[in-house]
mmCIF file of C-alpha atoms and ligand atoms in Angstrom:
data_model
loop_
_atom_site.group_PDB
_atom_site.id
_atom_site.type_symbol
_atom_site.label_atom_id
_atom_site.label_comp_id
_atom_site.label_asym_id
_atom_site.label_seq_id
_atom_site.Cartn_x
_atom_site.Cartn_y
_atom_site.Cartn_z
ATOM 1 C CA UNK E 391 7.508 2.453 9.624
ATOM 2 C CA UNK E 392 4.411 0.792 8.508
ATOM 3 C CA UNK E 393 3.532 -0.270 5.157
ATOM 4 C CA UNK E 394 2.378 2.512 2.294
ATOM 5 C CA UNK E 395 0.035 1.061 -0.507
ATOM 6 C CA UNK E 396 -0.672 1.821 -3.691
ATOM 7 C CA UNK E 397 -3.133 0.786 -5.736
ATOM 8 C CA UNK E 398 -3.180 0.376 -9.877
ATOM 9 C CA UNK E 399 -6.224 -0.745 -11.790
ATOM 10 C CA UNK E 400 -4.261 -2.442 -14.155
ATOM 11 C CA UNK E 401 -0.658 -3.590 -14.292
ATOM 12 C CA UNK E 402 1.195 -6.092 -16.321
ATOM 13 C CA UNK E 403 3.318 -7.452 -13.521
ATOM 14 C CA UNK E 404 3.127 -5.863 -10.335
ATOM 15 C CA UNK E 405 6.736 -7.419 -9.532
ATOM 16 C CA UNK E 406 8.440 -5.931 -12.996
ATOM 17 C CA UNK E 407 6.150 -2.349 -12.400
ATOM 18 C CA UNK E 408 8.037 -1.774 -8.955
ATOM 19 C CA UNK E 409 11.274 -2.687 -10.054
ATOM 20 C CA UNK E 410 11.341 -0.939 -13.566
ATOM 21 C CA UNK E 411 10.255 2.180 -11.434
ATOM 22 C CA UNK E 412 13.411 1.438 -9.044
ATOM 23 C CA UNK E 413 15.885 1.107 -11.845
ATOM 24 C CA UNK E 414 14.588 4.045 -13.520
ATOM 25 C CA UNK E 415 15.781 6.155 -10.535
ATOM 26 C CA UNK E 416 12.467 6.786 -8.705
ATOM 27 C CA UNK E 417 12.741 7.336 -5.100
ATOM 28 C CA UNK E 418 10.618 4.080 -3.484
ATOM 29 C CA UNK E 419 9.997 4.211 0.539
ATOM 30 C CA UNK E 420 10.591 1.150 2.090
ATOM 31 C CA UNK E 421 7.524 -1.192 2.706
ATOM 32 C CA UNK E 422 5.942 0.386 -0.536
ATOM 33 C CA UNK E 423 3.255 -1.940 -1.921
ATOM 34 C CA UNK E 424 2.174 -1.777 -5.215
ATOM 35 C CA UNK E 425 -1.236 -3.254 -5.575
ATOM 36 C CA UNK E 426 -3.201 -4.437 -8.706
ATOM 37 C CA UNK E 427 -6.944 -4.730 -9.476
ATOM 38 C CA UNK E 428 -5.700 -6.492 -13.037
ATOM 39 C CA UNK E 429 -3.039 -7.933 -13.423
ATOM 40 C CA UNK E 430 -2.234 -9.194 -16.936
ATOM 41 C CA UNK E 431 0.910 -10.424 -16.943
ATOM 42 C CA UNK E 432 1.977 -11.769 -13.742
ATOM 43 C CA UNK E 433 5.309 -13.987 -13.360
ATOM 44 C CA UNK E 434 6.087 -16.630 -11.195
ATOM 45 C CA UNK E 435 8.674 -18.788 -10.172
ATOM 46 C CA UNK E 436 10.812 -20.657 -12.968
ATOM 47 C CA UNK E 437 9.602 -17.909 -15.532
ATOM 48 C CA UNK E 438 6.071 -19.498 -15.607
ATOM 49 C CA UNK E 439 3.100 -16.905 -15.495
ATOM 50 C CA UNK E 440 0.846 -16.499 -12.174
ATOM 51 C CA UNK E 441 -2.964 -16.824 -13.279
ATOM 52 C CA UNK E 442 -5.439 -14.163 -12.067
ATOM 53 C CA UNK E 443 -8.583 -13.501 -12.748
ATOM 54 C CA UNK E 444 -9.125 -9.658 -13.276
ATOM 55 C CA UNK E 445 -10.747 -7.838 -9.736
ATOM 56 C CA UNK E 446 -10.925 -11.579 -8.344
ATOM 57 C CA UNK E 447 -7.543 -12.094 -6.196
ATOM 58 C CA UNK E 448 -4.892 -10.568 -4.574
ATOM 59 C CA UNK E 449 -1.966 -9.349 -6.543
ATOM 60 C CA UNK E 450 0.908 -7.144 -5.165
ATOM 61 C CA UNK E 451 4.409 -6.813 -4.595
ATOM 62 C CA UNK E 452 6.295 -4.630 -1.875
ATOM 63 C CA UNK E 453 9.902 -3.110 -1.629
ATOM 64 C CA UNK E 454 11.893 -3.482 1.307
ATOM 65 C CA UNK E 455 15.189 -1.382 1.797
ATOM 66 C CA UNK E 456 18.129 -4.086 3.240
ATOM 67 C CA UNK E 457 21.078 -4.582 3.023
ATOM 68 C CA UNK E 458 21.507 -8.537 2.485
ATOM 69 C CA UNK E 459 23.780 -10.942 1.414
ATOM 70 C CA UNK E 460 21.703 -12.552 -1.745
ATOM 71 C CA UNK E 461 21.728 -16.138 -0.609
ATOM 72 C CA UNK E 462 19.242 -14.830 2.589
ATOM 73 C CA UNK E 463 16.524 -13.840 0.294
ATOM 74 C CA UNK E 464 15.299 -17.384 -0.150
ATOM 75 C CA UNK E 465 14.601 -17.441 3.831
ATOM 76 C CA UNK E 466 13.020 -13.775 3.529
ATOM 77 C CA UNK E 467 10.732 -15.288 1.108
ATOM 78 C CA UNK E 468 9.503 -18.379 3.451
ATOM 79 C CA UNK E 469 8.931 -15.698 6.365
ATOM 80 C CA UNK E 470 6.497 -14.107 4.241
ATOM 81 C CA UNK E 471 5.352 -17.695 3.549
ATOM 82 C CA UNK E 472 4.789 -17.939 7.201
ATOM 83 C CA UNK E 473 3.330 -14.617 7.205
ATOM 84 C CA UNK E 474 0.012 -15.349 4.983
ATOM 85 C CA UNK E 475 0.235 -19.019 6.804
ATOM 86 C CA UNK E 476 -0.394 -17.295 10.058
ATOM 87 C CA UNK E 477 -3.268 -14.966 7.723
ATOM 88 C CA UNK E 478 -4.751 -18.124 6.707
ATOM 89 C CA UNK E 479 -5.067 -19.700 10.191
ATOM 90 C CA UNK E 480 -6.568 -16.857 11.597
ATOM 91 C CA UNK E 481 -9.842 -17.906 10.478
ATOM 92 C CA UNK E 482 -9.146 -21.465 10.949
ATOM 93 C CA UNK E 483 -7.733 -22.226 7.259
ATOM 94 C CA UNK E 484 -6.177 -25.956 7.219
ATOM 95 C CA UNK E 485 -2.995 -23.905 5.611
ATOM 96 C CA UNK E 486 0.422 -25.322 5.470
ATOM 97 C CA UNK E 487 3.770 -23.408 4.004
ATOM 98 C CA UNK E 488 5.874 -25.257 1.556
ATOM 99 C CA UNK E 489 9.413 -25.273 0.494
ATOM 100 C CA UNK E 490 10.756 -22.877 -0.983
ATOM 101 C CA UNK E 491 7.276 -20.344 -1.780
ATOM 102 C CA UNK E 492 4.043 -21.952 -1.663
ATOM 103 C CA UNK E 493 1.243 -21.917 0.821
ATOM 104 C CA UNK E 494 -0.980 -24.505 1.016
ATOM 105 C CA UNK E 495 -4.714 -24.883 2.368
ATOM 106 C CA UNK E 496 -6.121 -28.628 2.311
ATOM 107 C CA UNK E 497 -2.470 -29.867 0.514
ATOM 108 C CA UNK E 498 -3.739 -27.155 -2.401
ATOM 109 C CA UNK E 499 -1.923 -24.388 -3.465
ATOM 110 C CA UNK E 500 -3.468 -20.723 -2.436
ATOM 111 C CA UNK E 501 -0.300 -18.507 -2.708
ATOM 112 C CA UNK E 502 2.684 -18.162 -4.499
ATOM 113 C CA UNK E 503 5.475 -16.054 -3.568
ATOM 114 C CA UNK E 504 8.393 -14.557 -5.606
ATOM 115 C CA UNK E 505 11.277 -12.247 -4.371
ATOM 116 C CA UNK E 506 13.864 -10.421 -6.200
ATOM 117 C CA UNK E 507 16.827 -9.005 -5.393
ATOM 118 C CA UNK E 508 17.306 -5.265 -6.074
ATOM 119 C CA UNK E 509 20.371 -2.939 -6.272
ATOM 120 C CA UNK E 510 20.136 0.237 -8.545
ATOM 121 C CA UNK E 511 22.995 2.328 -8.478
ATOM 122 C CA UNK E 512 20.685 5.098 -10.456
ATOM 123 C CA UNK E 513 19.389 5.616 -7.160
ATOM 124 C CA UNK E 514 21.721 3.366 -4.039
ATOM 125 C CA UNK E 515 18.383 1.258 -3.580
ATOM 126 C CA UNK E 516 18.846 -1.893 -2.480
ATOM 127 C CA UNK E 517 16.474 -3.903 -1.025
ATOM 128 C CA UNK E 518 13.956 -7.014 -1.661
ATOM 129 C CA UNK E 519 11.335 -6.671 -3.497
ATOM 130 C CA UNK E 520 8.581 -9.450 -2.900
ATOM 131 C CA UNK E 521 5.752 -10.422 -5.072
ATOM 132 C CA UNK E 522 2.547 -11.972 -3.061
ATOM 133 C CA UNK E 523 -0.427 -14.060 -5.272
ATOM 134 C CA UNK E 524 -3.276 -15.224 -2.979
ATOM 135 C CA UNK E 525 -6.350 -16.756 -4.655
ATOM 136 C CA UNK E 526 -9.290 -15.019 -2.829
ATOM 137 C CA UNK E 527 -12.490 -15.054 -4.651
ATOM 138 C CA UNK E 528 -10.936 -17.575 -7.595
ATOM 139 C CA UNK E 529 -14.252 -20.055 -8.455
ATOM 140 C CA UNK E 530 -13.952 -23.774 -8.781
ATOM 141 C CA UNK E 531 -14.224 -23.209 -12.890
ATOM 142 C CA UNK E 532 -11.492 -20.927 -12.328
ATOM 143 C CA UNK E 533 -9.253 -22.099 -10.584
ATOM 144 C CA UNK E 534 -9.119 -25.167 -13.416
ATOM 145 C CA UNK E 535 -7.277 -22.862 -15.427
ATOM 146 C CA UNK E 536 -3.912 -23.556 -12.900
ATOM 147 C CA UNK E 537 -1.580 -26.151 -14.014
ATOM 148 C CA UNK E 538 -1.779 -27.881 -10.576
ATOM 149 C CA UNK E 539 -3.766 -28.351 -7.684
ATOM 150 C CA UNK E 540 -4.967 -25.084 -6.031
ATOM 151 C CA UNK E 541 -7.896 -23.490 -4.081
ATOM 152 C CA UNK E 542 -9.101 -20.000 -3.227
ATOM 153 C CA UNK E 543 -10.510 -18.410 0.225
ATOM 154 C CA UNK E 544 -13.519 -18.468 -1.407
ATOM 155 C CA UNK E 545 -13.835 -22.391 -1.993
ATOM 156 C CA UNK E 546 -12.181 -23.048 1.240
ATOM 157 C CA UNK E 547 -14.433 -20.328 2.917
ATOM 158 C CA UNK E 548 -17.261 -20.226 0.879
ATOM 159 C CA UNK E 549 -17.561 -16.455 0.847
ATOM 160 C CA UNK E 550 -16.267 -14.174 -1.187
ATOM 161 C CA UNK E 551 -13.990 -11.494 0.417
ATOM 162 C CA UNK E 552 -12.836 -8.202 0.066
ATOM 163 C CA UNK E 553 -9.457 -7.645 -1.328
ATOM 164 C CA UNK E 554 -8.571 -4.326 -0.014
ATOM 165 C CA UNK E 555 -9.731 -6.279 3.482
ATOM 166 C CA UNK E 556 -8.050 -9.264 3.012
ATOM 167 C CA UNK E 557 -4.492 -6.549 2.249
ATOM 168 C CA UNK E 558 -4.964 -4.695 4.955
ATOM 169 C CA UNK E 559 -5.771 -8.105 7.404
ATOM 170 C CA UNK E 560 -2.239 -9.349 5.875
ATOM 171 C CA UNK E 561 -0.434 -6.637 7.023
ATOM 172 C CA UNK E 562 0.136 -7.074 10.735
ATOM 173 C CA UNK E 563 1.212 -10.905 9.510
ATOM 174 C CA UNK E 564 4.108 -9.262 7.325
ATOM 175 C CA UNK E 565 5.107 -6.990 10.279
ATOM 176 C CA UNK E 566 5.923 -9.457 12.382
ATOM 177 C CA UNK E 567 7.419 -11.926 9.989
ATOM 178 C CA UNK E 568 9.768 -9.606 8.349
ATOM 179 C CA UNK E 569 11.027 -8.268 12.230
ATOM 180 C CA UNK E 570 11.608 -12.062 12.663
ATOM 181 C CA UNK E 571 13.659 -12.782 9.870
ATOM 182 C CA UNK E 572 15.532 -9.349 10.480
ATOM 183 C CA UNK E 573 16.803 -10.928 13.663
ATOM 184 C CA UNK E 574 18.979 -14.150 12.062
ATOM 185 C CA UNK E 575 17.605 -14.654 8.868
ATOM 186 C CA UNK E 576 16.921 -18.223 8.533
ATOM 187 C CA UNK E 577 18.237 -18.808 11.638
ATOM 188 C CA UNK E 578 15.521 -16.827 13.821
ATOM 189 C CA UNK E 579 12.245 -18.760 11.901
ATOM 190 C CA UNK E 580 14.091 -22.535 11.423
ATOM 191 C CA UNK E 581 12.076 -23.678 14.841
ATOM 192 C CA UNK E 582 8.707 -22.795 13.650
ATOM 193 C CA UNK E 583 9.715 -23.523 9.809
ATOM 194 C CA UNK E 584 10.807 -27.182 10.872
ATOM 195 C CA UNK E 585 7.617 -27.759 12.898
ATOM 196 C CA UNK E 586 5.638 -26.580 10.118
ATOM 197 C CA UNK E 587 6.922 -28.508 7.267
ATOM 198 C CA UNK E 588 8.502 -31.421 8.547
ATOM 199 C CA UNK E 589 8.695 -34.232 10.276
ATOM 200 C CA UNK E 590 12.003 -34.491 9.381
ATOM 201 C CA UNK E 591 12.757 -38.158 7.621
ATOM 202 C CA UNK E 592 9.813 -37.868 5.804
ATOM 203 C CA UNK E 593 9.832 -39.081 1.638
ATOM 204 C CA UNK E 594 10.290 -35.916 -0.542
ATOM 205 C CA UNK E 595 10.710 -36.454 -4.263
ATOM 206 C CA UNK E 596 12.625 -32.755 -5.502
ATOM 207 C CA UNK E 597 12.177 -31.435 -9.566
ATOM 208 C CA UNK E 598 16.089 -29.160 -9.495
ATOM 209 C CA UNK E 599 15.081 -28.150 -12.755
ATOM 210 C CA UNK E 600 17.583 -31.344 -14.426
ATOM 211 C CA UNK E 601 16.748 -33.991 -12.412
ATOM 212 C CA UNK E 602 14.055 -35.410 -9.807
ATOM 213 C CA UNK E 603 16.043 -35.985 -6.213
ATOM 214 C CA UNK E 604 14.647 -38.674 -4.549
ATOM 215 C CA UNK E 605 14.952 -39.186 -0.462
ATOM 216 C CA UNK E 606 14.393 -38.561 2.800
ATOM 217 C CA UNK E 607 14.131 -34.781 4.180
ATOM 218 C CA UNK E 608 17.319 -34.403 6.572
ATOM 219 C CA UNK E 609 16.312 -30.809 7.639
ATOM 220 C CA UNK E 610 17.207 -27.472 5.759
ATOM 221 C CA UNK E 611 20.746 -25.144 6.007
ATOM 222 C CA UNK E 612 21.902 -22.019 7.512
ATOM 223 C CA UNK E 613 19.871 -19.997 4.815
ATOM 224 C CA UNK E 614 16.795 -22.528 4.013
ATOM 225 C CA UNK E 615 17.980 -24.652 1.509
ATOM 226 C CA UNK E 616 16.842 -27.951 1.794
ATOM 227 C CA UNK E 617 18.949 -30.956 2.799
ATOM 228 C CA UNK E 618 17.958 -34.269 1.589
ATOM 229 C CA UNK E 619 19.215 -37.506 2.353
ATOM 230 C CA UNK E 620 19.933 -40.016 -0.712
ATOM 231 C CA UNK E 621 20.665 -43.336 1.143
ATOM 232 C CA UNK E 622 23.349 -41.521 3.547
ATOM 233 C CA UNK E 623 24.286 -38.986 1.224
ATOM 234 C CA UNK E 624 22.762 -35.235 2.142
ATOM 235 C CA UNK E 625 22.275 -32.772 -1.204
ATOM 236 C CA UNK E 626 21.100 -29.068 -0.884
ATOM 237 C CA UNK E 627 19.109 -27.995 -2.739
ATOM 238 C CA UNK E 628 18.768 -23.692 -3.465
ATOM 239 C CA UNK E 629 16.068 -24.304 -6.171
ATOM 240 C CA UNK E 630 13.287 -26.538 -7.094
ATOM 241 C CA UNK E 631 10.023 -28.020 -6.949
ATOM 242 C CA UNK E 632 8.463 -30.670 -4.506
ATOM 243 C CA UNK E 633 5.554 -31.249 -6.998
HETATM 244 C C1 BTN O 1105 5.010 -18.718 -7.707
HETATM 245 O O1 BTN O 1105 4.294 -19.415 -7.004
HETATM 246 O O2 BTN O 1105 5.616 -19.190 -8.675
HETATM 247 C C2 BTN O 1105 5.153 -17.252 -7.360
HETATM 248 C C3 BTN O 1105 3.964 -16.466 -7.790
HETATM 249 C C4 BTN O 1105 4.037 -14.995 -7.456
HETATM 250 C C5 BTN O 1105 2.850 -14.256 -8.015
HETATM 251 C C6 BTN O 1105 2.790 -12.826 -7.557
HETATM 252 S S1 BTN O 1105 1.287 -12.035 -7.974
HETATM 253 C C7 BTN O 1105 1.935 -10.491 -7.527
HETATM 254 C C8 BTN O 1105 3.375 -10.466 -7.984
HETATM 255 N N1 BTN O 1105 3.467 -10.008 -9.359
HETATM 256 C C9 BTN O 1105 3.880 -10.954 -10.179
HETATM 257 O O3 BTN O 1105 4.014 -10.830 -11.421
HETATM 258 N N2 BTN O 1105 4.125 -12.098 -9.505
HETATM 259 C C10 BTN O 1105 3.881 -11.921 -8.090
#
């Protein structure tokens, strides 16, 4: 079943619209997106707020029905971080995912994912529901609003694009990522993840949230998290920051 989108002119969070509708008891068909023109209020990771220019970027969030043990939603989340990787190359973008739910173009942040795990009882919904931010038309002056460094198609590209085109081009990416990850989770995207991301050995500095974890990247476990090496000891990490 292919995806079904809806569009909003204005939404708070598109993330916290599809799931208050969920727990509320409405009915939502898998692969629903829930797209927003405006969105004033949008969340990301570590409760800090996703910045977005009204009618300038795209902002939406999809549900997908699956049954799935909560430490495999991490992983879910980097296939759909491979998903607007593979997007971004199509046109030749110098993009890049990063651990655990950025994509990068030039070493610059363009996207930001967030998933959450669902399971209403109002309704026996359970699922993922998965939040996408890509900066499309975001200016230069803009995009100096962002705590941190980050770009847009448009200064990468230099053309301003459509955003119901730039959906719709996304779509066959998310298709194929999420029958990937179906397969084995982690498991079935580690190869291209690795190759990606890595080398492996290379200096990483993590933020946890408490501390800043120093070392050398020794690879990531069954479900993603990442394994680094502090002078022969290996820590995994679920949650944090390479800044
Ligand atoms: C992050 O990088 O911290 C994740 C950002 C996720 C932002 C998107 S925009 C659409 C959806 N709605 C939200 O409120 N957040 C996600």
């Amino acid at each position: 079943m292919s995806f079904y989108i809806k569009w909003h002119d204005r939404l708070d969070s598109t993330n916290h619209y599809l799931k208050k509708i969920i727990y509320e008891g409405d009915i939502v068909r898998s692969k629903t997106i829930i797209v927003a023109h405006n969105q004033t209020k949008g969340v990301g990771r570590l409760d800090r707020s996703w910045i977005s220019p009204a009618y300038t970027n795209l902002c939406f969030s999809f549900f997908y029905a699956v049954e799935v043990p909560i430490p495999a939603i991490p992983s879910f989340t980097m296939a759909m971080s491979l998903a607007i990787n593979d997007y971004l190359r199509s046109f030749r973008m110098n993009s890049q995912p990063k651990w655990p739910n950025d994509v990068l173009v030039n070493n610059k942040k363009i996207a930001g994912i967030l998933s959450e795990h669902i399971d209403s009882s109002e309704n026996s919904t359970r699922g993922i529901i998965t939040g996408i931010g890509i900066n499309v038309n975001m200016t230069k002056d803009q995009i100096k609003e962002i705590d941190k460094p980050a770009t847009s198609i448009l200064i990468e590209k230099g053309k301003i694009s459509s955003i119901k085109e730039t959906l719709e081009a996304l779509i066959p990416h998310l298709e194929y990522w999420i029958n990937e990850w179906e397969k084995n989770h982690f498991e079935s995207i580690r190869t291209i993840w690795e190759t990606l991301t890595g080398p492996i050995g290379k200096e990483l500095e993590v933020h946890d949230g408490k501390d800043k974890i120093k070392g050398k990247l020794y690879g990531y476990g069954k479900h993603g998290e990442l394994l680094i090496d502090q002078e022969g000891i290996v820590r995994t990490i679920w949650s944090g920051e390479i800044p």
